[in-house]
Amino acid sequence: VQLQASGGGLVQPGGSLRLSCAASGRIVRINNMAWYRQVPANQRELVARISSAGSTNYADFVRGRFTISRDNGKRTVYLQMDSLEPEDTAVYYCNADVLVVGTIRCEPYWGRGTLVTVSS
C-alpha cells in the first residue's frame, strides 16, 4: 500500500492550499483517513480525520479554517486549508487505516509528507 501526498508549497498568510493524498495497492477497504502535521522537534499532531462514512473531527487550532473530505471511489483524501497562518508551517502527512488483501485487520499506513510553508 502506498499513500501519495501532493499539494504542499509556499503560500502567503491568509492564503489557501489544497492537499491531496491517494492510496494505491491491494486494498480491500479504507476506514479512517486523516492528516497530521509535524514541525521539527515537535511530535506529529492530528489535524483532521474523516471516517469512511464521512464523519469528521478537527484539531481546535484548525477548526473553521481547514476542511477534510474524501472520495472513496478514488481512495483519496483532501485537506482544504484556508486562512493559513505562519503557525501552520509544517510537514503534513496523510494517514489511512487500510485492510489489505489477504489480511483480517486494518493497519495504519503513512504517506511521505508534503511541506507547507506559510510566509510573506
N, CA and C atoms as an extended XYZ file, in Angstrom:
360
Properties=species:S:1:pos:R:3:atomname:S:1:resname:S:1:resid:I:1 pbc="F F F"
N         0.847       -1.183        0.000 N   VAL     1
C         0.000        0.000        0.000 CA  VAL     1
C         0.883        1.234        0.000 C   VAL     1
N         0.528        2.189       -0.848 N   GLN     2
C         1.243        3.468       -0.894 CA  GLN     2
C         0.247        4.599       -0.751 C   GLN     2
N         0.660        5.615       -0.006 N   LEU     3
C        -0.114        6.852        0.099 CA  LEU     3
C         0.737        7.958       -0.503 C   LEU     3
N         0.235        8.570       -1.563 N   GLN     4
C         0.984        9.604       -2.279 CA  GLN     4
C         0.327       10.945       -2.040 C   GLN     4
N         1.028       11.797       -1.300 N   ALA     5
C         0.510       13.127       -0.974 CA  ALA     5
C         1.063       14.161       -1.933 C   ALA     5
N         0.257       15.187       -2.177 N   SER     6
C         0.682       16.285       -3.038 CA  SER     6
C        -0.060       17.551       -2.637 C   SER     6
N         0.414       18.696       -3.154 N   GLY     7
C        -0.291       19.942       -2.951 CA  GLY     7
C         0.374       20.929       -2.020 C   GLY     7
N         1.463       20.534       -1.378 N   GLY     8
C         2.147       21.468       -0.499 CA  GLY     8
C         2.861       22.550       -1.283 C   GLY     8
N         3.375       23.529       -0.560 N   GLY     9
C         4.099       24.610       -1.210 CA  GLY     9
C         4.188       25.826       -0.322 C   GLY     9
N         4.568       26.932       -0.935 N   LEU    10
C         4.723       28.204       -0.237 CA  LEU    10
C         3.492       29.070       -0.498 C   LEU    10
N         2.935       29.622        0.563 N   VAL    11
C         1.758       30.479        0.438 CA  VAL    11
C         1.874       31.624        1.429 C   VAL    11
N         1.298       32.753        1.090 N   GLN    12
C         1.334       33.909        1.987 CA  GLN    12
C         0.289       33.753        3.094 C   GLN    12
N         0.513       34.394        4.225 N   PRO    13
C        -0.507       34.369        5.277 CA  PRO    13
C        -1.858       34.827        4.750 C   PRO    13
N        -2.891       34.113        5.161 N   GLY    14
C        -4.235       34.389        4.671 CA  GLY    14
C        -4.601       33.637        3.412 C   GLY    14
N        -3.634       32.990        2.798 N   GLY    15
C        -3.870       32.254        1.569 CA  GLY    15
C        -4.427       30.866        1.802 C   GLY    15
N        -4.539       30.115        0.688 N   SER    16
C        -5.140       28.775        0.732 CA  SER    16
C        -4.275       27.768       -0.023 C   SER    16
N        -4.382       26.535        0.418 N   LEU    17
C        -3.777       25.406       -0.280 CA  LEU    17
C        -4.714       24.210       -0.159 C   LEU    17
N        -4.624       23.315       -1.103 N   ARG    18
C        -5.389       22.076       -1.034 CA  ARG    18
C        -4.430       20.896       -1.160 C   ARG    18
N        -4.406       20.068       -0.149 N   LEU    19
C        -3.598       18.864       -0.161 CA  LEU    19
C        -4.437       17.675       -0.616 C   LEU    19
N        -3.794       16.769       -1.318 N   SER    20
C        -4.437       15.528       -1.743 CA  SER    20
C        -3.562       14.353       -1.351 C   SER    20
N        -4.189       13.216       -1.118 N   CYS    21
C        -3.441       12.004       -0.799 CA  CYS    21
C        -4.202       10.808       -1.354 C   CYS    21
N        -3.578       10.111       -2.284 N   ALA    22
C        -4.216        8.979       -2.941 CA  ALA    22
C        -3.587        7.673       -2.473 C   ALA    22
N        -4.428        6.719       -2.143 N   ALA    23
C        -3.964        5.398       -1.722 CA  ALA    23
C        -4.007        4.442       -2.899 C   ALA    23
N        -3.001        3.576       -2.961 N   SER    24
C        -2.961        2.570       -4.018 CA  SER    24
C        -2.403        1.270       -3.470 C   SER    24
N        -2.670        0.185       -4.176 N   GLY    25
C        -2.184       -1.116       -3.730 CA  GLY    25
C        -3.318       -2.110       -3.633 C   GLY    25
N        -3.057       -3.219       -2.973 N   ARG    26
C        -4.025       -4.304       -2.862 CA  ARG    26
C        -4.946       -4.036       -1.673 C   ARG    26
N        -5.845       -3.129       -1.886 N   ILE    27
C        -6.704       -2.602       -0.833 CA  ILE    27
C        -8.102       -3.194       -0.920 C   ILE    27
N        -8.567       -3.702        0.209 N   VAL    28
C        -9.947       -4.165        0.297 CA  VAL    28
C       -10.856       -3.028        0.733 C   VAL    28
N       -10.390       -2.322        1.766 N   ARG    29
C       -11.214       -1.275        2.345 CA  ARG    29
C       -10.330       -0.289        3.077 C   ARG    29
N       -10.756        0.988        3.072 N   ILE    30
C       -10.082        2.023        3.864 CA  ILE    30
C       -11.078        2.551        4.874 C   ILE    30
N       -10.731        2.500        6.133 N   ASN    31
C       -11.594        3.063        7.171 CA  ASN    31
C       -11.255        4.546        7.345 C   ASN    31
N       -10.786        4.935        8.511 N   ASN    32
C       -10.466        6.351        8.725 CA  ASN    32
C        -9.302        6.801        7.849 C   ASN    32
N        -9.398        8.047        7.386 N   MET    33
C        -8.285        8.723        6.730 CA  MET    33
C        -8.057       10.028        7.480 C   MET    33
N        -6.811       10.461        7.508 N   ALA    34
C        -6.511       11.629        8.347 CA  ALA    34
C        -5.303       12.381        7.811 C   ALA    34
N        -5.183       13.605        8.291 N   TRP    35
C        -3.995       14.419        8.065 CA  TRP    35
C        -3.372       14.755        9.418 C   TRP    35
N        -2.062       14.611        9.482 N   TYR    36
C        -1.268       15.021       10.631 CA  TYR    36
C        -0.250       16.045       10.153 C   TYR    36
N         0.351       16.723       11.113 N   ARG    37
C         1.435       17.621       10.748 CA  ARG    37
C         2.522       17.573       11.809 C   ARG    37
N         3.702       17.963       11.389 N   GLN    38
C         4.845       17.916       12.305 CA  GLN    38
C         5.826       19.021       11.950 C   GLN    38
N         6.283       19.714       12.985 N   VAL    39
C         7.375       20.665       12.834 CA  VAL    39
C         8.586       20.081       13.550 C   VAL    39
N         9.797       20.472       13.129 N   PRO    40
C        10.998       19.906       13.747 CA  PRO    40
C        10.985       20.035       15.270 C   PRO    40
N        11.374       18.996       15.927 N   ALA    41
C        11.494       18.912       17.390 CA  ALA    41
C        10.145       18.747       18.079 C   ALA    41
N         9.060       18.736       17.303 N   ASN    42
C         7.736       18.531       17.902 CA  ASN    42
C         7.183       17.170       17.502 C   ASN    42
N         6.206       16.718       18.280 N   GLN    43
C         5.537       15.474       17.930 CA  GLN    43
C         4.572       15.696       16.773 C   GLN    43
N         4.325       14.644       16.058 N   ARG    44
C         3.329       14.698       15.000 CA  ARG    44
C         1.964       14.853       15.654 C   ARG    44
N         1.147       15.782       15.137 N   GLU    45
C        -0.154       16.039       15.736 CA  GLU    45
C        -1.263       15.894       14.716 C   GLU    45
N        -2.401       15.444       15.201 N   LEU    46
C        -3.562       15.271       14.339 CA  LEU    46
C        -4.122       16.623       13.924 C   LEU    46
N        -4.397       16.752       12.636 N   VAL    47
C        -5.030       17.952       12.107 CA  VAL    47
C        -6.527       17.708       11.910 C   VAL    47
N        -6.848       16.623       11.198 N   ALA    48
C        -8.254       16.308       10.922 CA  ALA    48
C        -8.362       14.845       10.538 C   ALA    48
N        -9.537       14.275       10.813 N   ARG    49
C        -9.796       12.871       10.498 CA  ARG    49
C       -11.184       12.756        9.895 C   ARG    49
N       -11.332       11.798        8.980 N   ILE    50
C       -12.629       11.551        8.365 CA  ILE    50
C       -12.858       10.046        8.275 C   ILE    50
N       -14.054        9.627        8.669 N   SER    51
C       -14.392        8.206        8.602 CA  SER    51
C       -14.826        7.831        7.192 C   SER    51
N       -14.997        6.545        6.964 N   SER    52
C       -15.443        6.083        5.652 CA  SER    52
C       -16.851        6.579        5.337 C   SER    52
N       -17.625        6.875        6.383 N   ALA    53
C       -18.986        7.392        6.196 CA  ALA    53
C       -19.030        8.905        6.076 C   ALA    53
N       -17.879        9.547        6.288 N   GLY    54
C       -17.826       10.993        6.127 CA  GLY    54
C       -17.879       11.799        7.410 C   GLY    54
N       -17.898       11.146        8.552 N   SER    55
C       -17.844       11.890        9.813 CA  SER    55
C       -16.455       12.479       10.004 C   SER    55
N       -16.421       13.698       10.485 N   THR    56
C       -15.141       14.408       10.601 CA  THR    56
C       -14.890       14.894       12.019 C   THR    56
N       -13.628       15.038       12.348 N   ASN    57
C       -13.250       15.770       13.553 CA  ASN    57
C       -11.953       16.510       13.275 C   ASN    57
N       -11.804       17.635       13.961 N   TYR    58
C       -10.709       18.565       13.711 CA  TYR    58
C        -9.998       18.939       15.004 C   TYR    58
N        -8.724       19.233       14.857 N   ALA    59
C        -7.999       19.833       15.974 CA  ALA    59
C        -8.531       21.244       16.195 C   ALA    59
N        -8.507       21.684       17.431 N   ASP    60
C        -9.041       23.019       17.741 CA  ASP    60
C        -8.319       24.110       16.958 C   ASP    60
N        -7.043       23.925       16.684 N   PHE    61
C        -6.275       25.007       16.064 CA  PHE    61
C        -6.584       25.183       14.573 C   PHE    61
N        -7.376       24.265       13.976 N   VAL    62
C        -7.728       24.437       12.562 CA  VAL    62
C        -9.227       24.500       12.315 C   VAL    62
N        -9.999       24.277       13.363 N   ARG    63
C       -11.443       24.238       13.164 CA  ARG    63
C       -11.936       25.574       12.605 C   ARG    63
N       -12.731       25.477       11.538 N   GLY    64
C       -13.257       26.662       10.889 CA  GLY    64
C       -12.382       27.187        9.761 C   GLY    64
N       -11.142       26.698        9.681 N   ARG    65
C       -10.236       27.159        8.620 CA  ARG    65
C        -9.925       26.031        7.628 C   ARG    65
N        -9.839       24.794        8.125 N   PHE    66
C        -9.499       23.648        7.283 CA  PHE    66
C       -10.724       22.757        7.109 C   PHE    66
N       -10.786       22.100        5.954 N   THR    67
C       -11.869       21.147        5.684 CA  THR    67
C       -11.297       19.868        5.112 C   THR    67
N       -11.617       18.758        5.753 N   ILE    68
C       -11.187       17.452        5.248 CA  ILE    68
C       -12.344       16.807        4.499 C   ILE    68
N       -12.007       16.135        3.404 N   SER    69
C       -13.010       15.409        2.627 CA  SER    69
C       -12.340       14.208        1.989 C   SER    69
N       -13.152       13.341        1.406 N   ARG    70
C       -12.592       12.161        0.760 CA  ARG    70
C       -13.458       11.735       -0.394 C   ARG    70
N       -12.832       11.041       -1.331 N   ASP    71
C       -13.516       10.435       -2.455 CA  ASP    71
C       -13.217        8.945       -2.364 C   ASP    71
N       -14.183        8.173       -1.903 N   ASN    72
C       -13.927        6.755       -1.675 CA  ASN    72
C       -13.646        6.008       -2.981 C   ASN    72
N       -14.283        6.425       -4.056 N   GLY    73
C       -14.034        5.768       -5.334 CA  GLY    73
C       -12.610        5.964       -5.812 C   GLY    73
N       -12.042        7.109       -5.499 N   LYS    74
C       -10.665        7.411       -5.884 CA  LYS    74
C        -9.675        7.084       -4.780 C   LYS    74
N       -10.177        6.623       -3.634 N   ARG    75
C        -9.301        6.302       -2.493 CA  ARG    75
C        -8.416        7.495       -2.148 C   ARG    75
N        -9.005        8.658       -2.139 N   THR    76
C        -8.257        9.896       -1.959 CA  THR    76
C        -8.870       10.728       -0.843 C   THR    76
N        -7.988       11.318       -0.042 N   VAL    77
C        -8.412       12.249        0.994 CA  VAL    77
C        -7.833       13.618        0.674 C   VAL    77
N        -8.597       14.659        0.991 N   TYR    78
C        -8.212       16.031        0.700 CA  TYR    78
C        -8.187       16.841        1.985 C   TYR    78
N        -7.393       17.889        1.955 N   LEU    79
C        -7.401       18.857        3.047 CA  LEU    79
C        -7.382       20.246        2.428 C   LEU    79
N        -8.507       20.918        2.489 N   GLN    80
C        -8.602       22.299        2.040 CA  GLN    80
C        -8.206       23.199        3.194 C   GLN    80
N        -7.165       23.977        2.995 N   MET    81
C        -6.644       24.831        4.058 CA  MET    81
C        -6.823       26.289        3.654 C   MET    81
N        -7.630       27.003        4.392 N   ASP    82
C        -7.889       28.414        4.156 CA  ASP    82
C        -7.400       29.255        5.333 C   ASP    82
N        -7.287       30.541        5.101 N   SER    83
C        -6.841       31.465        6.157 CA  SER    83
C        -5.569       30.947        6.833 C   SER    83
N        -4.620       30.547        6.020 N   LEU    84
C        -3.400       29.967        6.560 CA  LEU    84
C        -2.599       31.001        7.349 C   LEU    84
N        -1.961       30.507        8.399 N   GLU    85
C        -1.160       31.332        9.292 CA  GLU    85
C         0.263       30.793        9.314 C   GLU    85
N         1.236       31.648        9.644 N   PRO    86
C         2.622       31.150        9.720 CA  PRO    86
C         2.765       29.941       10.643 C   PRO    86
N         1.930       29.868       11.671 N   GLU    87
C         1.989       28.743       12.603 CA  GLU    87
C         1.545       27.427       11.975 C   GLU    87
N         0.954       27.501       10.798 N   ASP    88
C         0.554       26.274       10.100 CA  ASP    88
C         1.715       25.661        9.320 C   ASP    88
N         2.847       26.342        9.271 N   THR    89
C         4.012       25.805        8.574 CA  THR    89
C         4.447       24.490        9.206 C   THR    89
N         4.515       23.446        8.377 N   ALA    90
C         4.835       22.112        8.880 CA  ALA    90
C         4.912       21.156        7.701 C   ALA    90
N         5.379       19.955        7.971 N   VAL    91
C         5.240       18.860        7.020 CA  VAL    91
C         3.922       18.158        7.332 C   VAL    91
N         3.089       18.025        6.335 N   TYR    92
C         1.774       17.415        6.504 CA  TYR    92
C         1.819       15.978        5.978 C   TYR    92
N         1.331       15.067        6.800 N   TYR    93
C         1.330       13.643        6.472 CA  TYR    93
C        -0.108       13.126        6.393 C   TYR    93
N        -0.368       12.312        5.388 N   CYS    94
C        -1.653       11.643        5.366 CA  CYS    94
C        -1.519       10.260        5.989 C   CYS    94
N        -2.625        9.804        6.506 N   ASN    95
C        -2.683        8.538        7.224 CA  ASN    95
C        -3.980        7.841        6.860 C   ASN    95
N        -3.923        6.526        6.735 N   ALA    96
C        -5.136        5.775        6.423 CA  ALA    96
C        -5.096        4.417        7.103 C   ALA    96
N        -6.236        3.996        7.591 N   ASP    97
C        -6.397        2.651        8.168 CA  ASP    97
C        -6.904        1.743        7.057 C   ASP    97
N        -6.051        0.813        6.643 N   VAL    98
C        -6.298        0.061        5.417 CA  VAL    98
C        -6.397       -1.434        5.708 C   VAL    98
N        -7.400       -2.048        5.107 N   LEU    99
C        -7.493       -3.511        5.109 CA  LEU    99
C        -6.913       -3.996        3.772 C   LEU    99
N        -5.815       -4.705        3.885 N   VAL   100
C        -5.107       -5.174        2.698 CA  VAL   100
C        -5.597       -6.573        2.334 C   VAL   100
N        -5.593       -6.860        1.039 N   VAL   101
C        -5.984       -8.188        0.553 CA  VAL   101
C        -5.175       -9.265        1.273 C   VAL   101
N        -5.884      -10.295        1.780 N   GLY   102
C        -5.196      -11.394        2.441 CA  GLY   102
C        -4.994      -11.207        3.920 C   GLY   102
N        -5.416      -10.087        4.462 N   THR   103
C        -5.299       -9.829        5.905 CA  THR   103
C        -6.686       -9.703        6.510 C   THR   103
N        -6.731       -9.683        7.835 N   ILE   104
C        -8.034       -9.673        8.501 CA  ILE   104
C        -8.235       -8.431        9.356 C   ILE   104
N        -7.245       -7.564        9.421 N   ARG   105
C        -7.340       -6.388       10.292 CA  ARG   105
C        -6.765       -5.177        9.588 C   ARG   105
N        -7.435       -4.037        9.771 N   CYS   106
C        -6.907       -2.789        9.226 CA  CYS   106
C        -5.601       -2.405        9.922 C   CYS   106
N        -4.701       -1.868        9.159 N   GLU   107
C        -3.430       -1.386        9.685 CA  GLU   107
C        -3.218        0.053        9.226 C   GLU   107
N        -2.525        0.857       10.028 N   PRO   108
C        -2.273        2.246        9.626 CA  PRO   108
C        -1.123        2.350        8.635 C   PRO   108
N        -1.319        3.185        7.627 N   TYR   109
C        -0.277        3.484        6.654 CA  TYR   109
C        -0.088        4.995        6.588 C   TYR   109
N         1.141        5.391        6.268 N   TRP   110
C         1.504        6.811        6.226 CA  TRP   110
C         2.057        7.186        4.861 C   TRP   110
N         1.709        8.390        4.432 N   GLY   111
C         2.359        8.970        3.279 CA  GLY   111
C         3.687        9.588        3.682 C   GLY   111
N         4.465       10.036        2.704 N   ARG   112
C         5.799       10.580        2.973 CA  ARG   112
C         5.763       11.985        3.532 C   ARG   112
N         4.713       12.700        3.323 N   GLY   113
C         4.661       14.058        3.818 CA  GLY   113
C         4.867       15.079        2.719 C   GLY   113
N         4.199       16.200        2.887 N   THR   114
C         4.351       17.304        1.953 CA  THR   114
C         4.508       18.590        2.763 C   THR   114
N         5.479       19.413        2.376 N   LEU   115
C         5.821       20.600        3.149 CA  LEU   115
C         4.897       21.765        2.798 C   LEU   115
N         4.333       22.362        3.819 N   VAL   116
C         3.548       23.579        3.685 CA  VAL   116
C         4.280       24.693        4.415 C   VAL   116
N         4.563       25.761        3.695 N   THR   117
C         5.252       26.914        4.271 CA  THR   117
C         4.374       28.140        4.105 C   THR   117
N         4.057       28.776        5.231 N   VAL   118
C         3.224       29.978        5.209 CA  VAL   118
C         4.118       31.145        5.620 C   VAL   118
N         4.395       31.995        4.657 N   SER   119
C         5.332       33.087        4.907 CA  SER   119
C         5.124       34.197        3.895 C   SER   119
N         5.363       35.410        4.343 N   SER   120
C         5.293       36.543        3.423 CA  SER   120
C         6.670       36.855        2.844 C   SER   120
